[in-house]
Amino acid sequence: MSASHSVSGKEAPYYFVPAPSMHPATASLALLFFLLGMALWVNSVSVGPWFVLAGVLGFLFVLYRWFGDAIAESTGGLYSKRVDVSYRWSMSWFIFSEVMFFAAFFGALFYARAFTTPWLSDLDNRMVLWPDFAGAWPNTGPAGTIEPFTAMGPFWIPTINTALLLTSGVTLTISHHALLASNRAKAAFWLFVTILLGATFMGFQAYEYFHAYTELNLKLTSGAFGSTFYMLTGFHGFHVTMGAIMLAVMLRRLIRGDFTATHHFGFEGAAWYWHFVDVVWLGLYLFVYWF
């Protein structure tokens, strides 16, 4: 499971320090183009979208080169066990930061439901400000300025998506155990099935958004419910997409022979991320669609 040696068994006796690189500077430049493009775009400047496109493509190119260098260093035997520990801690803290990211949005949902809505519908507010506001959830706000909408229920697309993600967690675990048993063909097959399940999830999610906008009139502007619904499910969908891309890269590396039973932290890191995405979805399924 270590990332500390190459596939051929070589291991560096020291802590590897990479040579100076242009990757951080070029990544910063790409992000500058992206932010500048967004600012121009929202102000209706015609070159804004092109700056955004250049920033995104530039950043993706930097990531491709940067991760390619890291892979070459790993397979070349430049990493020691201390580097392996560094990678594991780095991935752990990255996932923890993602936990905090989603905790903020779940906290916003909880605050709107458990505090703000009851406050706006208490006796004082109903007598003075909002006499017709009952305080039910979801709602169109006390001022009645939001278009009526229908909340998205758990049946059937969210339930199908839950089954897809839970199944993908099982298939990914099967793939990992096959890799531990040095059965590369079986590992590659089940990893491909995991990616396919993730892609199917995203297809259903796209259809759900189309259904919500066109038939339920549920939009990002539909009050606190609409904004928290799309922020939570939208960012989760983005993470599923990124996770599927990570797993696709791991599939390519697995087929290429970069991983062995004792040398596959890249696979493990992507698997950690995917299981995190699964857990977040369970929270969404319960607190956004059911309760």
Coordinates of C-alpha atoms in Angstrom, one line a residue:
M1 CA 0.0 0.0 0.0
S2 CA 3.0 2.2 0.2
A3 CA 3.9 4.9 -2.3
S4 CA 7.5 4.8 -1.1
H5 CA 9.1 2.8 -3.8
S6 CA 8.9 2.1 -7.5
V7 CA 7.1 -0.8 -9.1
S8 CA 10.5 -2.4 -9.7
G9 CA 11.2 -2.4 -5.9
K10 CA 13.6 0.6 -5.7
E11 CA 13.3 2.9 -2.7
A12 CA 15.1 6.1 -2.0
P13 CA 17.1 6.2 1.3
Y14 CA 16.4 9.9 1.8
Y15 CA 13.5 12.3 1.8
F16 CA 13.1 13.5 -1.8
V17 CA 13.0 17.2 -2.4
P18 CA 12.0 18.1 -5.9
A19 CA 13.9 20.6 -8.0
P20 CA 12.5 24.1 -8.5
S21 CA 9.5 24.1 -10.7
M22 CA 7.4 26.5 -12.7
H23 CA 4.2 24.7 -11.9
P24 CA 3.1 26.9 -9.0
A25 CA 3.7 30.1 -10.9
T26 CA 1.9 28.8 -14.1
A27 CA -1.0 27.6 -12.0
S28 CA -1.2 31.0 -10.3
L29 CA -1.2 32.7 -13.7
A30 CA -4.0 30.4 -15.0
L31 CA -6.1 31.2 -11.9
L32 CA -5.5 34.9 -12.4
F33 CA -6.8 34.6 -16.0
F34 CA -9.8 32.7 -14.7
L35 CA -10.7 35.2 -12.0
L36 CA -10.1 38.2 -14.3
G37 CA -12.3 36.5 -16.9
M38 CA -15.1 36.0 -14.4
A39 CA -14.9 39.6 -13.4
L40 CA -15.1 40.7 -17.0
W41 CA -17.8 38.2 -17.8
V42 CA -20.2 39.4 -15.1
N43 CA -19.7 42.9 -16.2
S44 CA -20.6 42.0 -19.8
V45 CA -17.2 42.4 -21.3
S46 CA -16.9 40.3 -24.5
V47 CA -13.5 38.9 -23.8
G48 CA -14.5 37.6 -20.3
P49 CA -15.6 34.1 -21.4
W50 CA -12.4 33.7 -23.4
F51 CA -10.2 34.6 -20.4
V52 CA -12.2 32.1 -18.3
L53 CA -11.6 29.4 -21.0
A54 CA -7.9 30.2 -21.2
G55 CA -7.7 30.0 -17.4
V56 CA -9.5 26.7 -17.1
L57 CA -7.5 25.0 -19.9
G58 CA -4.2 26.4 -18.6
F59 CA -4.9 25.2 -15.1
L60 CA -5.9 21.7 -16.4
F61 CA -2.6 21.6 -18.4
V62 CA -0.6 22.5 -15.3
L63 CA -2.3 19.8 -13.3
Y64 CA -1.6 17.3 -16.0
R65 CA 2.1 18.1 -16.0
W66 CA 2.4 18.5 -12.3
F67 CA 0.7 15.1 -11.5
G68 CA 2.7 13.6 -14.3
D69 CA 5.9 14.7 -12.7
A70 CA 4.8 13.2 -9.3
I71 CA 3.9 9.9 -10.9
A72 CA 7.3 9.8 -12.7
E73 CA 9.0 10.5 -9.4
S74 CA 7.1 7.7 -7.6
T75 CA 7.6 5.1 -10.3
G76 CA 11.2 6.1 -10.6
G77 CA 11.9 5.1 -7.0
L78 CA 12.6 8.6 -5.7
Y79 CA 10.2 8.4 -2.8
S80 CA 11.0 7.1 0.6
K81 CA 8.6 5.9 3.3
R82 CA 8.6 9.4 4.8
V83 CA 7.3 10.8 1.5
D84 CA 4.6 8.1 1.6
V85 CA 3.6 9.3 5.1
S86 CA 3.5 12.9 3.8
Y87 CA 1.2 11.9 1.0
R88 CA -1.2 10.1 3.3
W89 CA -1.3 13.0 5.8
S90 CA -1.8 15.4 2.9
M91 CA -4.7 13.5 1.5
S92 CA -6.2 13.1 4.9
W93 CA -6.1 16.8 5.6
F94 CA -7.5 17.6 2.1
I95 CA -10.5 15.3 2.8
F96 CA -10.9 17.0 6.2
S97 CA -11.0 20.4 4.5
E98 CA -13.7 19.0 2.2
V99 CA -15.7 17.8 5.3
M100 CA -15.6 21.3 6.7
F101 CA -16.6 22.7 3.3
F102 CA -19.8 20.6 3.2
A103 CA -20.3 21.2 7.0
A104 CA -20.7 24.9 6.2
F105 CA -23.5 24.2 3.7
F106 CA -25.2 21.6 5.9
G107 CA -25.0 24.2 8.7
A108 CA -26.7 26.8 6.6
L109 CA -29.5 24.4 5.8
F110 CA -29.9 23.5 9.5
Y111 CA -29.8 27.2 10.6
A112 CA -32.5 28.1 8.0
R113 CA -34.7 25.3 9.1
A114 CA -34.2 25.2 12.8
F115 CA -33.7 28.8 13.7
T116 CA -34.6 31.3 11.0
T117 CA -37.9 29.9 9.9
P118 CA -39.3 29.5 13.5
W119 CA -38.1 33.0 14.4
L120 CA -39.9 34.6 11.4
S121 CA -43.1 32.7 12.2
D122 CA -43.2 33.3 16.0
L123 CA -46.0 35.3 17.6
D124 CA -44.3 38.7 17.6
N125 CA -43.4 38.5 13.9
R126 CA -46.8 37.2 12.8
M127 CA -48.6 40.0 14.7
V128 CA -46.4 42.8 13.4
L129 CA -44.6 41.8 10.2
W130 CA -45.7 38.5 8.6
P131 CA -49.2 37.6 9.6
D132 CA -49.6 35.1 6.8
F133 CA -46.3 33.3 7.3
A134 CA -46.9 29.8 8.8
G135 CA -43.2 28.9 9.1
A136 CA -43.4 25.5 7.3
W137 CA -40.4 24.1 5.5
P138 CA -39.8 24.5 2.6
N139 CA -41.4 27.9 2.1
T140 CA -41.5 30.8 -0.3
G141 CA -40.3 33.3 2.4
P142 CA -42.3 35.5 4.7
A143 CA -42.6 38.4 2.2
G144 CA -44.2 36.2 -0.5
T145 CA -41.8 37.5 -3.2
I146 CA -40.6 34.1 -4.3
E147 CA -42.4 32.1 -7.0
P148 CA -44.2 29.0 -5.8
F149 CA -42.3 25.8 -6.3
T150 CA -42.5 22.1 -5.5
A151 CA -39.8 20.6 -3.3
M152 CA -37.8 17.6 -4.7
G153 CA -38.8 14.4 -3.0
P154 CA -36.8 11.2 -2.5
F155 CA -38.5 9.2 -5.1
W156 CA -37.3 8.0 -7.5
I157 CA -34.2 9.6 -8.9
P158 CA -32.5 10.4 -5.5
T159 CA -33.2 6.9 -4.3
I160 CA -31.8 5.4 -7.5
N161 CA -28.7 7.7 -7.2
T162 CA -28.3 6.5 -3.6
A163 CA -28.3 2.9 -4.7
L164 CA -25.8 3.7 -7.5
L165 CA -23.3 5.4 -5.1
L166 CA -23.6 2.7 -2.4
T167 CA -23.0 0.1 -5.1
S168 CA -20.0 2.0 -6.4
G169 CA -18.5 1.9 -3.0
V170 CA -18.8 -1.9 -2.9
T171 CA -17.3 -2.3 -6.4
L172 CA -14.4 0.0 -5.6
T173 CA -13.7 -2.1 -2.5
I174 CA -13.8 -5.2 -4.6
S175 CA -11.3 -3.6 -7.0
H176 CA -9.0 -2.7 -4.1
H177 CA -9.0 -6.2 -2.7
A178 CA -8.3 -7.6 -6.1
L179 CA -5.3 -5.3 -6.4
L180 CA -4.1 -6.4 -2.9
A181 CA -4.3 -10.0 -4.3
S182 CA -2.3 -9.0 -7.3
N183 CA -5.2 -9.7 -9.6
R184 CA -4.8 -6.7 -11.9
A185 CA -7.4 -7.7 -14.5
K186 CA -10.1 -8.1 -11.8
A187 CA -9.1 -4.8 -10.2
A188 CA -9.3 -3.0 -13.5
F189 CA -12.7 -4.4 -14.3
W190 CA -14.3 -3.5 -11.0
L191 CA -12.7 -0.1 -11.1
F192 CA -14.2 0.5 -14.5
V193 CA -17.6 -0.5 -13.2
T194 CA -17.2 2.0 -10.4
I195 CA -16.5 4.8 -12.9
L196 CA -19.5 3.7 -14.9
L197 CA -21.8 3.9 -11.9
G198 CA -20.5 7.4 -11.1
A199 CA -21.2 8.5 -14.7
T200 CA -24.7 7.1 -14.4
F201 CA -25.2 9.0 -11.2
M202 CA -24.2 12.2 -12.9
G203 CA -26.6 11.5 -15.8
F204 CA -29.5 11.1 -13.4
Q205 CA -28.4 14.2 -11.5
A206 CA -28.5 16.2 -14.7
Y207 CA -32.0 14.9 -15.5
E208 CA -33.1 15.7 -12.0
Y209 CA -32.0 19.4 -12.4
F210 CA -33.9 19.6 -15.7
H211 CA -37.0 18.1 -14.1
A212 CA -36.7 20.6 -11.1
Y213 CA -36.3 23.6 -13.3
T214 CA -38.9 22.8 -16.0
E215 CA -41.6 21.0 -14.0
L216 CA -41.2 21.9 -10.3
N217 CA -40.1 25.5 -10.8
L218 CA -37.4 24.8 -8.3
K219 CA -34.5 27.2 -9.0
L220 CA -31.5 28.7 -7.4
T221 CA -33.6 31.7 -6.6
S222 CA -36.3 29.7 -4.8
G223 CA -35.5 31.1 -1.4
A224 CA -33.4 29.4 1.2
F225 CA -34.6 25.9 0.1
G226 CA -33.6 26.5 -3.5
S227 CA -30.2 28.0 -2.8
T228 CA -29.2 25.3 -0.2
F229 CA -30.6 22.5 -2.5
Y230 CA -28.5 23.5 -5.5
M231 CA -25.4 24.5 -3.5
L232 CA -25.3 21.1 -1.7
T233 CA -26.3 18.9 -4.6
G234 CA -24.4 20.9 -7.2
F235 CA -21.1 20.9 -5.2
H236 CA -21.6 17.2 -4.5
G237 CA -22.1 16.5 -8.2
F238 CA -18.9 18.5 -8.9
H239 CA -17.1 16.3 -6.4
V240 CA -18.5 13.1 -8.0
T241 CA -17.2 14.3 -11.4
M242 CA -13.8 15.0 -10.0
G243 CA -13.8 11.7 -8.2
A244 CA -14.7 9.8 -11.4
I245 CA -11.9 11.6 -13.2
M246 CA -9.4 10.6 -10.4
L247 CA -10.6 7.0 -10.7
A248 CA -10.3 7.1 -14.5
V249 CA -6.6 8.2 -14.1
M250 CA -6.1 5.4 -11.6
L251 CA -7.6 2.9 -14.1
R252 CA -5.2 4.1 -16.8
R253 CA -2.3 3.7 -14.4
L254 CA -3.5 0.3 -13.2
I255 CA -3.7 -1.0 -16.8
R256 CA -0.3 0.5 -17.5
G257 CA 1.2 -1.5 -14.6
D258 CA 2.0 1.4 -12.3
F259 CA 0.5 -0.3 -9.2
T260 CA 1.4 -3.5 -7.3
A261 CA -0.1 -5.1 -4.2
T262 CA 2.3 -3.1 -2.1
H263 CA 2.7 0.1 -4.2
H264 CA -0.6 1.8 -4.9
F265 CA -1.2 4.8 -2.7
G266 CA -2.5 6.8 -5.8
F267 CA -5.3 4.2 -6.0
E268 CA -5.9 4.4 -2.2
G269 CA -6.1 8.2 -2.2
A270 CA -8.7 8.2 -4.9
A271 CA -10.6 5.5 -3.1
W272 CA -10.6 7.5 0.1
Y273 CA -12.0 10.5 -1.8
W274 CA -14.7 8.4 -3.5
H275 CA -15.9 6.9 -0.2
F276 CA -16.0 10.5 1.3
V277 CA -18.3 11.5 -1.6
D278 CA -20.5 8.5 -0.8
V279 CA -20.9 9.5 2.8
V280 CA -21.7 13.1 1.9
W281 CA -24.5 11.9 -0.4
L282 CA -26.1 9.9 2.4
G283 CA -26.3 13.2 4.4
L284 CA -27.9 14.9 1.4
Y285 CA -30.3 12.1 0.8
L286 CA -31.5 12.2 4.4
F287 CA -31.6 15.9 5.2
V288 CA -32.3 17.5 1.8
Y289 CA -34.7 14.9 0.2
W290 CA -36.3 13.2 3.1
F291 CA -36.5 15.5 6.1

